[in-house]
């Protein structure tokens, strides 16, 4: 059986307290005995003095002792011894009883040296225990003795009051220890219950309230850490689940994106292989299949660019870039498409505006935004690019068009998601991969900037973004 902490503590303290109590009791008893023996000796001394004084005035000691015996306590033994140790008289013995010389009795030896002496021992003459007290008086030693076993022992018995007091203190001490050990043990018991509950995964936080002491504080801290750990575990679990879902979604999306062009290509090729087509028709089909392979290439290019943007590698190095030149290059490269739609590009970004960035990525940003205007904004619209402010480390830019915009605001929040398209069919026909704005956002984020999109008050879409200034 396991002994609980409380029991162990109580027992240990009880043993210490009992030892201490016994020690105090024995000491007090001993002191009391000495004190009472001294008091008794004083009485015997007084008796011896009286006897001595009577002895001086009487020439017949025997007669004196006979009458004196009437006055003394009935158990008192009186012995008269001469200076050589010869017993002259003893009120307890019949006269004439032969007695050995008393000169070497301890009390007589002490009396010879210091005038008085005492001893407690069994009498050689009647085998009873006596307290002997001897005093020299003139030519004699007067020895008084009381049986130590009856009256003296009774007399020496210490006042029991003190003993009861000590016992009461002992009992109170035990009760107190029991209470303290209980309180102390409570924290430990709670901690043990808690650790068991953790082990069996049945923690009930409402149960884990600790007493208000240091041990309780430790317990509360452990519980707090445990809760923090559980919260973190849950967070990690959620994060894992989120990533898992994202991956699943992405894989699904990629499969979906691949399926359309691959199915078309397969259809065209099957038709060519299985049917006798005239050369003109056959060429048309081959061209259509070819266009689908171009789309596939674009998709693969965009996907790998996004993957690279997500990798924390030094794939794209940063340098001061003249943004106006980058905008100009994109506009020039896209001029045929822009002109075909009647789109006009204006930019007020100063020639000397330098951002700290990767030129290729910045080119991709503007090219994607311009291509989107070509594809989705409508004919004869304007693209207005502006530098619209700066703060400590970033320059603020706006890219706006005056086209159709996106009527349903709910689409705006999701515009930067991979493969998100406002109108599936229409946008797919324009040949977009659905990754354009995801690439734009990742490119801006790569530069530690941010990007938002909104419908312009006057119509059209407006992107607001920041890029780090190069000083
Ligand atoms: P994609 O690469 O297929 O063009 P994007 O991620 O670039 O896809 O664009 C997502 C969607 O946002 C497009 O399908 C289109 O509907 C909408 N969009 C983007 N730019 C504009 C714009 N300037 N005007 C209106 N709609 C736009």
Short mmCIF file of C-alpha atoms and ligand atoms in Angstrom, two decimals:
data_model
loop_
_atom_site.label_atom_id
_atom_site.label_comp_id
_atom_site.label_asym_id
_atom_site.label_seq_id
_atom_site.Cartn_x
_atom_site.Cartn_y
_atom_site.Cartn_z
CA UNK A 1 0.00 0.00 0.00
CA UNK A 2 1.28 3.45 -0.88
CA UNK A 3 1.60 5.93 1.97
CA UNK A 4 0.20 9.29 0.97
CA UNK A 5 2.25 12.43 1.25
CA UNK A 6 -0.09 13.72 3.93
CA UNK A 7 0.28 10.55 6.04
CA UNK A 8 4.03 10.58 5.68
CA UNK A 9 4.18 14.22 6.68
CA UNK A 10 1.86 13.71 9.65
CA UNK A 11 3.76 10.65 10.91
CA UNK A 12 7.15 12.37 10.59
CA UNK A 13 5.94 15.43 12.47
CA UNK A 14 4.25 13.26 15.13
CA UNK A 15 7.48 11.39 15.78
CA UNK A 16 9.40 14.65 16.10
CA UNK A 17 6.71 16.14 18.35
CA UNK A 18 6.46 12.99 20.49
CA UNK A 19 10.24 12.91 20.94
CA UNK A 20 10.22 16.56 21.89
CA UNK A 21 7.31 16.09 24.31
CA UNK A 22 8.92 13.07 26.01
CA UNK A 23 12.19 14.98 26.26
CA UNK A 24 10.48 17.97 27.90
CA UNK A 25 8.47 15.71 30.26
CA UNK A 26 11.56 13.73 31.35
CA UNK A 27 13.55 16.90 31.91
CA UNK A 28 10.79 18.52 33.93
CA UNK A 29 10.27 15.33 35.93
CA UNK A 30 13.98 15.19 36.68
CA UNK A 31 14.08 18.83 37.74
CA UNK A 32 10.99 18.37 39.84
CA UNK A 33 12.51 15.36 41.58
CA UNK A 34 15.70 17.25 42.39
CA UNK A 35 13.70 20.19 43.62
CA UNK A 36 11.47 18.02 45.82
CA UNK A 37 14.38 15.96 47.16
CA UNK A 38 16.06 19.22 48.14
CA UNK A 39 12.89 20.40 49.86
CA UNK A 40 12.68 17.09 51.73
CA UNK A 41 16.32 17.31 52.71
CA UNK A 42 15.66 20.77 54.10
CA UNK A 43 12.91 19.33 56.27
CA UNK A 44 15.13 16.49 57.42
CA UNK A 45 17.83 19.07 58.10
CA UNK A 46 15.42 21.02 60.31
CA UNK A 47 14.49 17.83 62.17
CA UNK A 48 18.19 16.99 62.59
CA UNK A 49 18.84 20.50 63.98
CA UNK A 50 16.04 20.20 66.53
CA UNK A 51 17.27 16.75 67.52
CA UNK A 52 20.83 18.11 67.83
CA UNK A 53 19.73 20.92 70.09
CA UNK A 54 17.78 18.54 72.38
CA UNK A 55 20.76 16.24 72.41
CA UNK A 56 22.99 18.99 73.82
CA UNK A 57 20.69 19.37 76.80
CA UNK A 58 20.06 15.70 77.60
CA UNK A 59 22.61 13.32 78.86
CA UNK A 60 20.53 10.21 78.04
CA UNK A 61 20.02 10.11 74.33
CA UNK A 62 17.92 6.98 74.40
CA UNK A 63 15.26 8.57 76.55
CA UNK A 64 15.35 11.68 74.41
CA UNK A 65 14.90 9.72 71.20
CA UNK A 66 12.00 7.79 72.63
CA UNK A 67 10.13 10.98 73.40
CA UNK A 68 11.26 12.59 70.14
CA UNK A 69 9.92 9.67 68.15
CA UNK A 70 6.45 10.62 69.29
CA UNK A 71 6.84 13.99 67.57
CA UNK A 72 8.47 12.86 64.35
CA UNK A 73 6.53 11.40 61.42
CA UNK A 74 5.79 7.72 62.16
CA UNK A 75 7.99 6.46 59.33
CA UNK A 76 10.97 8.62 60.20
CA UNK A 77 14.05 6.71 61.19
CA UNK A 78 16.55 8.48 63.47
CA UNK A 79 20.07 7.17 64.00
CA UNK A 80 22.70 8.57 66.33
CA UNK A 81 26.26 7.76 65.28
CA UNK A 82 29.48 8.77 66.97
CA UNK A 83 32.31 10.41 65.07
CA UNK A 84 34.00 7.02 64.60
CA UNK A 85 30.95 5.64 62.82
CA UNK A 86 29.69 3.55 65.72
CA UNK A 87 25.86 3.43 65.90
CA UNK A 88 24.81 4.57 69.34
CA UNK A 89 21.07 4.52 68.83
CA UNK A 90 18.50 3.74 66.16
CA UNK A 91 14.78 4.19 66.80
CA UNK A 92 13.88 1.38 64.38
CA UNK A 93 16.08 -1.30 65.85
CA UNK A 94 15.91 -3.00 69.21
CA UNK A 95 18.76 -1.76 71.37
CA UNK A 96 21.69 -4.10 71.29
CA UNK A 97 21.24 -5.23 67.66
CA UNK A 98 24.79 -5.54 66.30
CA UNK A 99 25.44 -3.03 63.50
CA UNK A 100 28.51 -2.61 61.38
CA UNK A 101 30.44 0.61 61.45
CA UNK A 102 28.68 3.42 59.51
CA UNK A 103 31.76 5.60 58.89
CA UNK A 104 31.78 4.65 55.18
CA UNK A 105 28.13 5.25 54.49
CA UNK A 106 27.98 7.93 51.74
CA UNK A 107 25.86 10.37 53.79
CA UNK A 108 28.24 10.01 56.80
CA UNK A 109 31.31 10.50 54.61
CA UNK A 110 29.74 13.66 53.15
CA UNK A 111 28.76 14.87 56.65
CA UNK A 112 32.35 14.29 57.83
CA UNK A 113 33.65 16.42 54.98
CA UNK A 114 30.98 19.11 54.60
CA UNK A 115 28.92 18.88 57.81
CA UNK A 116 25.95 17.22 56.04
CA UNK A 117 25.21 14.62 53.39
CA UNK A 118 22.46 12.54 51.79
CA UNK A 119 21.95 9.29 49.89
CA UNK A 120 19.11 7.18 48.53
CA UNK A 121 19.63 3.41 48.84
CA UNK A 122 18.30 0.15 50.19
CA UNK A 123 19.00 -0.19 53.92
CA UNK A 124 21.36 -3.05 54.79
CA UNK A 125 19.56 -3.57 58.09
CA UNK A 126 15.90 -3.88 56.89
CA UNK A 127 16.09 -4.01 53.03
CA UNK A 128 13.89 -0.95 52.51
CA UNK A 129 14.76 1.99 50.25
CA UNK A 130 15.51 5.12 52.23
CA UNK A 131 16.43 8.70 51.75
CA UNK A 132 19.22 9.16 54.28
CA UNK A 133 20.18 12.56 55.54
CA UNK A 134 23.11 12.95 57.96
CA UNK A 135 24.36 16.02 59.80
CA UNK A 136 27.22 16.44 62.24
CA UNK A 137 26.11 17.92 65.55
CA UNK A 138 28.81 18.25 68.25
CA UNK A 139 30.27 14.81 68.92
CA UNK A 140 27.64 12.97 66.91
CA UNK A 141 26.26 12.43 63.48
CA UNK A 142 22.51 12.66 63.53
CA UNK A 143 21.03 10.73 60.65
CA UNK A 144 17.40 11.07 59.65
CA UNK A 145 15.84 8.75 57.06
CA UNK A 146 12.44 8.34 55.43
CA UNK A 147 11.40 5.31 53.42
CA UNK A 148 11.77 6.44 49.86
CA UNK A 149 9.20 4.07 48.42
CA UNK A 150 6.00 5.20 50.01
CA UNK A 151 5.67 8.68 51.36
CA UNK A 152 8.79 10.08 49.74
CA UNK A 153 7.95 8.75 46.31
CA UNK A 154 4.44 10.00 46.73
CA UNK A 155 5.84 13.25 47.90
CA UNK A 156 8.30 13.35 44.99
CA UNK A 157 5.59 12.66 42.42
CA UNK A 158 5.56 15.83 40.36
CA UNK A 159 2.41 17.90 40.10
CA UNK A 160 0.47 16.08 37.38
CA UNK A 161 -0.90 19.35 36.12
CA UNK A 162 2.18 20.00 34.09
CA UNK A 163 2.07 16.53 32.56
CA UNK A 164 -1.52 17.07 31.50
CA UNK A 165 -0.55 20.43 30.10
CA UNK A 166 2.24 18.85 28.03
CA UNK A 167 -0.11 16.10 26.83
CA UNK A 168 -2.72 18.67 25.86
CA UNK A 169 -0.08 20.62 23.95
CA UNK A 170 0.98 17.40 22.25
CA UNK A 171 -2.59 16.67 21.18
CA UNK A 172 -3.07 20.24 19.94
CA UNK A 173 0.23 19.96 18.03
CA UNK A 174 -0.90 16.75 16.35
CA UNK A 175 -4.20 18.33 15.32
CA UNK A 176 -2.40 21.33 13.91
CA UNK A 177 0.07 19.13 12.02
CA UNK A 178 -2.81 17.11 10.67
CA UNK A 179 -4.42 20.29 9.38
CA UNK A 180 -1.20 21.71 7.90
CA UNK A 181 -0.27 18.38 6.31
CA UNK A 182 -3.80 18.25 4.90
CA UNK A 183 -3.42 21.65 3.27
CA UNK A 184 0.07 20.85 2.05
CA UNK A 185 -1.01 17.45 0.81
CA UNK A 186 -4.01 18.94 -1.01
CA UNK A 187 -1.79 20.73 -3.56
CA UNK A 188 0.21 17.58 -4.11
CA UNK A 189 -2.90 15.43 -4.38
CA UNK A 190 -4.40 17.86 -6.90
CA UNK A 191 -1.17 17.83 -8.88
CA UNK A 192 -1.14 14.02 -8.85
CA UNK A 193 -4.79 13.85 -9.95
CA UNK A 194 -4.01 16.33 -12.68
CA UNK A 195 -0.99 14.38 -13.97
CA UNK A 196 -3.06 11.17 -13.94
CA UNK A 197 -5.83 12.95 -15.85
CA UNK A 198 -3.31 14.20 -18.41
CA UNK A 199 -2.04 10.64 -18.79
CA UNK A 200 -5.51 9.28 -19.43
CA UNK A 201 -6.59 12.37 -21.40
CA UNK A 202 -9.50 13.14 -19.05
CA UNK A 203 -8.46 16.58 -17.78
CA UNK A 204 -11.31 18.60 -16.38
CA UNK A 205 -10.04 22.16 -16.04
CA UNK A 206 -12.85 23.08 -13.62
CA UNK A 207 -11.37 20.51 -11.19
CA UNK A 208 -7.84 21.85 -11.27
CA UNK A 209 -8.16 24.63 -8.71
CA UNK A 210 -5.12 24.73 -6.44
CA UNK A 211 -4.82 26.05 -2.87
CA UNK A 212 -3.36 29.52 -2.44
CA UNK A 213 0.22 28.59 -1.55
CA UNK A 214 3.59 28.18 -3.30
CA UNK A 215 2.85 24.60 -4.24
CA UNK A 216 -0.54 25.70 -5.55
CA UNK A 217 1.20 28.38 -7.59
CA UNK A 218 3.46 25.78 -9.17
CA UNK A 219 0.43 23.60 -9.87
CA UNK A 220 -1.48 26.48 -11.47
CA UNK A 221 1.56 27.31 -13.61
CA UNK A 222 1.84 23.71 -14.78
CA UNK A 223 -1.84 23.67 -15.71
CA UNK A 224 -1.44 26.99 -17.52
CA UNK A 225 1.51 25.62 -19.52
CA UNK A 226 -0.46 22.49 -20.24
CA UNK A 227 -3.37 24.53 -21.57
CA UNK A 228 -1.02 26.63 -23.68
CA UNK A 229 0.46 23.43 -25.07
CA UNK A 230 -2.97 22.09 -25.92
CA UNK A 231 -3.93 25.37 -27.61
CA UNK A 232 -0.73 25.32 -29.65
CA UNK A 233 -1.27 21.69 -30.55
CA UNK A 234 -4.77 22.54 -31.76
CA UNK A 235 -3.46 25.50 -33.75
CA UNK A 236 -0.82 23.32 -35.41
CA UNK A 237 -3.46 20.72 -36.11
CA UNK A 238 -5.71 23.34 -37.71
CA UNK A 239 -2.82 24.75 -39.70
CA UNK A 240 -1.92 21.28 -40.95
CA UNK A 241 -5.52 20.65 -41.91
CA UNK A 242 -5.68 23.99 -43.72
CA UNK A 243 -2.50 23.21 -45.69
CA UNK A 244 -3.79 19.74 -46.47
CA UNK A 245 -7.06 21.17 -47.78
CA UNK A 246 -5.22 23.84 -49.76
CA UNK A 247 -2.98 21.25 -51.37
CA UNK A 248 -5.96 19.07 -52.18
CA UNK A 249 -7.81 22.02 -53.67
CA UNK A 250 -4.77 23.07 -55.67
CA UNK A 251 -4.19 19.60 -57.05
CA UNK A 252 -7.86 19.45 -57.98
CA UNK A 253 -7.65 22.86 -59.66
CA UNK A 254 -4.51 21.95 -61.58
CA UNK A 255 -6.12 18.72 -62.83
CA UNK A 256 -9.18 20.72 -63.85
CA UNK A 257 -7.07 23.33 -65.69
CA UNK A 258 -5.12 20.66 -67.53
CA UNK A 259 -8.15 18.64 -68.48
CA UNK A 260 -9.70 21.28 -70.80
CA UNK A 261 -6.76 21.83 -73.16
CA UNK A 262 -5.68 18.17 -73.10
CA UNK A 263 -9.22 17.01 -73.94
CA UNK A 264 -9.41 19.47 -76.87
CA UNK A 265 -6.01 18.46 -78.21
CA UNK A 266 -6.99 14.81 -78.00
CA UNK A 267 -10.28 15.53 -79.78
CA UNK A 268 -8.60 17.36 -82.66
CA UNK A 269 -5.93 14.71 -83.09
CA UNK A 270 -8.44 11.84 -82.94
CA UNK A 271 -10.55 13.52 -85.64
CA UNK A 272 -7.51 13.99 -87.87
CA UNK A 273 -6.39 10.37 -87.36
CA UNK A 274 -9.78 8.72 -87.74
CA UNK A 275 -11.40 10.82 -90.47
CA UNK A 276 -10.37 11.59 -94.03
CA UNK A 277 -10.29 15.40 -93.83
CA UNK A 278 -9.43 17.71 -96.64
CA UNK A 279 -6.00 19.33 -96.16
CA UNK A 280 -7.49 22.75 -95.35
CA UNK A 281 -9.69 21.36 -92.51
CA UNK A 282 -6.85 19.21 -91.24
CA UNK A 283 -4.58 22.26 -91.01
CA UNK A 284 -7.29 24.17 -89.12
CA UNK A 285 -7.56 21.36 -86.58
CA UNK A 286 -3.81 21.17 -86.16
CA UNK A 287 -3.69 24.93 -85.56
CA UNK A 288 -6.39 24.65 -82.91
CA UNK A 289 -4.50 21.84 -81.20
CA UNK A 290 -1.34 23.90 -81.39
CA UNK A 291 -3.06 26.88 -79.70
CA UNK A 292 -4.09 24.56 -76.86
CA UNK A 293 -0.48 23.42 -76.40
CA UNK A 294 0.51 27.09 -76.17
CA UNK A 295 -2.06 27.50 -73.37
CA UNK A 296 -0.63 24.47 -71.62
CA UNK A 297 2.86 25.99 -71.86
CA UNK A 298 1.56 29.24 -70.37
CA UNK A 299 -0.11 27.36 -67.56
CA UNK A 300 3.07 25.46 -66.77
CA UNK A 301 5.11 28.69 -66.97
CA UNK A 302 2.75 30.51 -64.56
CA UNK A 303 2.59 27.60 -62.16
CA UNK A 304 6.34 27.25 -61.96
CA UNK A 305 6.71 31.02 -61.50
CA UNK A 306 4.28 30.90 -58.57
CA UNK A 307 6.15 27.96 -57.06
CA UNK A 308 9.42 29.87 -57.37
CA UNK A 309 7.81 32.94 -55.73
CA UNK A 310 6.75 30.82 -52.77
CA UNK A 311 10.19 29.31 -52.25
CA UNK A 312 12.30 31.29 -49.83
CA UNK A 313 15.32 30.97 -52.10
CA UNK A 314 17.48 33.69 -53.62
CA UNK A 315 16.00 32.94 -57.03
CA UNK A 316 15.18 36.61 -57.76
CA UNK A 317 17.81 39.09 -56.81
CA UNK A 318 16.99 42.67 -55.89
CA UNK A 319 18.49 45.86 -57.29
CA UNK A 320 17.45 49.47 -57.90
CA UNK A 321 14.94 49.48 -60.73
CA UNK A 322 13.64 52.48 -62.73
CA UNK A 323 9.94 51.73 -62.59
CA UNK A 324 8.98 54.12 -65.42
CA UNK A 325 11.22 52.16 -67.80
CA UNK A 326 9.65 48.85 -66.77
CA UNK A 327 6.11 50.26 -67.36
CA UNK A 328 7.21 51.59 -70.73
CA UNK A 329 8.68 48.23 -71.78
CA UNK A 330 5.45 46.39 -70.89
CA UNK A 331 3.36 48.94 -72.82
CA UNK A 332 5.63 48.71 -75.87
CA UNK A 333 5.64 44.89 -75.83
CA UNK A 334 1.85 44.81 -75.60
CA UNK A 335 1.31 47.67 -78.05
CA UNK A 336 -0.24 45.49 -80.78
CA UNK A 337 -2.87 44.05 -78.43
CA UNK A 338 -3.48 47.41 -76.71
CA UNK A 339 -3.86 49.19 -80.02
CA UNK A 340 -6.19 46.51 -81.35
CA UNK A 341 -8.55 47.29 -78.43
CA UNK A 342 -8.03 51.02 -78.62
CA UNK A 343 -6.46 51.10 -75.17
CA UNK A 344 -4.37 54.09 -74.21
CA UNK A 345 -1.70 53.90 -71.45
CA UNK A 346 -0.64 56.96 -69.44
CA UNK A 347 1.80 56.97 -66.53
CA UNK A 348 2.91 59.82 -64.26
CA UNK A 349 5.60 57.73 -62.54
CA UNK A 350 8.70 59.98 -62.64
CA UNK A 351 11.65 58.77 -64.66
CA UNK A 352 13.89 58.91 -61.59
CA UNK A 353 11.63 56.82 -59.37
CA UNK A 354 13.79 53.97 -58.13
CA UNK A 355 12.34 50.96 -56.38
CA UNK A 356 14.36 48.20 -54.84
CA UNK A 357 13.11 45.20 -56.73
CA UNK A 358 13.54 42.45 -59.27
CA UNK A 359 13.13 43.84 -62.75
CA UNK A 360 11.66 40.67 -64.27
CA UNK A 361 9.03 40.32 -61.57
CA UNK A 362 8.06 44.00 -61.80
CA UNK A 363 7.74 43.60 -65.58
CA UNK A 364 5.49 40.57 -65.01
CA UNK A 365 3.29 42.63 -62.66
CA UNK A 366 2.64 45.40 -65.16
CA UNK A 367 2.37 43.05 -68.13
CA UNK A 368 -0.25 40.91 -66.32
CA UNK A 369 -2.25 43.97 -65.24
CA UNK A 370 -2.18 45.38 -68.79
CA UNK A 371 -3.08 42.02 -70.36
CA UNK A 372 -6.06 41.81 -68.03
CA UNK A 373 -7.28 45.21 -69.23
CA UNK A 374 -6.93 43.97 -72.80
CA UNK A 375 -8.86 40.81 -71.98
CA UNK A 376 -11.54 41.98 -69.58
CA UNK A 377 -11.98 45.79 -69.46
CA UNK A 378 -13.54 46.33 -72.88
CA UNK A 379 -12.63 48.46 -75.89
CA UNK A 380 -11.36 52.06 -75.98
CA UNK A 381 -10.48 52.30 -72.33
CA UNK A 382 -7.66 54.13 -70.62
CA UNK A 383 -4.98 52.75 -68.32
CA UNK A 384 -3.78 55.33 -65.78
CA UNK A 385 -0.67 54.50 -63.79
CA UNK A 386 0.25 56.89 -60.98
CA UNK A 387 2.72 57.27 -58.15
CA UNK A 388 0.42 58.46 -55.38
CA UNK A 389 2.43 58.78 -52.18
CA UNK A 390 5.10 57.34 -49.99
CA UNK A 391 5.83 56.47 -46.40
CA UNK A 392 9.03 55.53 -44.57
CA UNK A 393 10.23 52.74 -46.84
CA UNK A 394 7.54 52.31 -49.47
CA UNK A 395 6.24 54.11 -52.53
CA UNK A 396 2.52 53.93 -53.25
CA UNK A 397 1.21 53.29 -56.77
CA UNK A 398 -2.12 53.04 -58.49
CA UNK A 399 -2.96 51.05 -61.63
CA UNK A 400 -6.45 51.89 -62.86
CA UNK A 401 -8.50 51.35 -66.01
CA UNK A 402 -11.68 53.00 -67.14
CA UNK A 403 -13.27 49.74 -68.28
CA UNK A 404 -16.23 47.67 -67.09
CA UNK A 405 -14.83 46.84 -63.67
CA UNK A 406 -16.36 43.99 -61.66
CA UNK A 407 -19.98 44.62 -60.81
CA UNK A 408 -20.28 42.05 -58.02
CA UNK A 409 -18.07 43.23 -55.17
CA UNK A 410 -17.89 39.72 -53.72
CA UNK A 411 -15.54 38.71 -56.54
CA UNK A 412 -13.06 41.39 -55.57
CA UNK A 413 -11.92 39.66 -52.37
CA UNK A 414 -11.16 36.44 -54.24
CA UNK A 415 -9.55 37.98 -57.31
CA UNK A 416 -6.00 37.15 -56.17
CA UNK A 417 -6.76 33.44 -55.60
CA UNK A 418 -5.21 30.94 -57.97
CA UNK A 419 -7.50 29.92 -60.81
CA UNK A 420 -10.22 32.31 -59.68
CA UNK A 421 -12.19 33.70 -62.57
CA UNK A 422 -15.16 36.03 -62.47
CA UNK A 423 -16.95 34.35 -65.38
CA UNK A 424 -15.59 30.90 -66.02
CA UNK A 425 -16.58 30.53 -69.68
CA UNK A 426 -15.87 34.01 -70.93
CA UNK A 427 -12.44 34.37 -69.31
CA UNK A 428 -11.38 30.88 -70.29
CA UNK A 429 -12.07 31.78 -73.89
CA UNK A 430 -9.74 34.74 -73.62
CA UNK A 431 -6.96 32.29 -72.86
CA UNK A 432 -6.08 33.41 -69.33
CA UNK A 433 -4.61 30.80 -66.97
CA UNK A 434 -6.46 32.22 -63.92
CA UNK A 435 -3.06 32.68 -62.29
CA UNK A 436 -2.31 36.23 -63.51
CA UNK A 437 -3.41 38.16 -60.39
CA UNK A 438 -2.06 35.45 -58.05
CA UNK A 439 1.35 36.03 -59.66
CA UNK A 440 0.90 39.83 -59.33
CA UNK A 441 0.09 39.53 -55.64
CA UNK A 442 2.95 37.11 -54.91
CA UNK A 443 5.38 39.35 -56.81
CA UNK A 444 4.35 42.40 -54.75
CA UNK A 445 4.53 40.33 -51.55
CA UNK A 446 7.99 39.15 -52.59
CA UNK A 447 8.99 42.85 -52.45
CA UNK A 448 7.37 43.06 -48.99
CA UNK A 449 4.68 45.31 -50.46
CA UNK A 450 0.88 44.95 -50.34
CA UNK A 451 -1.81 45.11 -53.01
CA UNK A 452 -5.56 45.73 -52.90
CA UNK A 453 -8.20 46.02 -55.59
CA UNK A 454 -11.39 48.07 -55.80
CA UNK A 455 -13.87 49.38 -58.34
CA UNK A 456 -12.98 52.92 -59.37
CA UNK A 457 -15.75 55.45 -58.54
CA UNK A 458 -15.85 56.50 -62.22
CA UNK A 459 -15.93 52.88 -63.47
CA UNK A 460 -13.19 50.37 -64.11
CA UNK A 461 -10.85 48.49 -61.80
CA UNK A 462 -8.14 50.04 -59.64
CA UNK A 463 -5.19 48.27 -58.03
CA UNK A 464 -3.36 50.04 -55.21
CA UNK A 465 0.04 48.65 -54.26
CA UNK A 466 3.31 49.51 -52.53
CA UNK A 467 6.91 48.79 -53.47
CA UNK A 468 10.07 49.44 -51.45
CA UNK A 469 11.87 52.63 -52.33
CA UNK A 470 15.53 52.40 -53.31
CA UNK A 471 17.69 55.13 -51.77
P1 LIG B 1 -6.14 35.32 -65.89
O1 LIG B 1 -4.72 34.96 -65.71
O2 LIG B 1 -7.00 34.17 -66.37
O3 LIG B 1 -6.38 36.57 -66.64
P2 LIG B 1 -6.36 36.78 -63.46
O4 LIG B 1 -6.01 36.20 -62.18
O5 LIG B 1 -5.39 37.68 -64.08
O6 LIG B 1 -6.71 35.58 -64.43
O7 LIG B 1 -7.71 37.53 -63.32
C1 LIG B 1 -8.77 36.98 -62.58
C2 LIG B 1 -10.12 37.51 -63.02
O8 LIG B 1 -10.21 38.89 -62.71
C3 LIG B 1 -10.34 37.44 -64.47
O9 LIG B 1 -10.96 36.23 -64.79
C4 LIG B 1 -11.24 38.63 -64.77
O10 LIG B 1 -12.58 38.23 -64.72
C5 LIG B 1 -10.99 39.59 -63.64
N1 LIG B 1 -10.22 40.78 -64.06
C6 LIG B 1 -8.91 40.97 -64.00
N2 LIG B 1 -8.54 42.17 -64.42
C7 LIG B 1 -9.66 42.83 -64.76
C8 LIG B 1 -9.95 44.13 -65.28
N3 LIG B 1 -8.99 45.03 -65.51
N4 LIG B 1 -11.26 44.46 -65.52
C9 LIG B 1 -12.24 43.56 -65.26
N5 LIG B 1 -12.04 42.30 -64.79
C10 LIG B 1 -10.75 41.92 -64.54
#
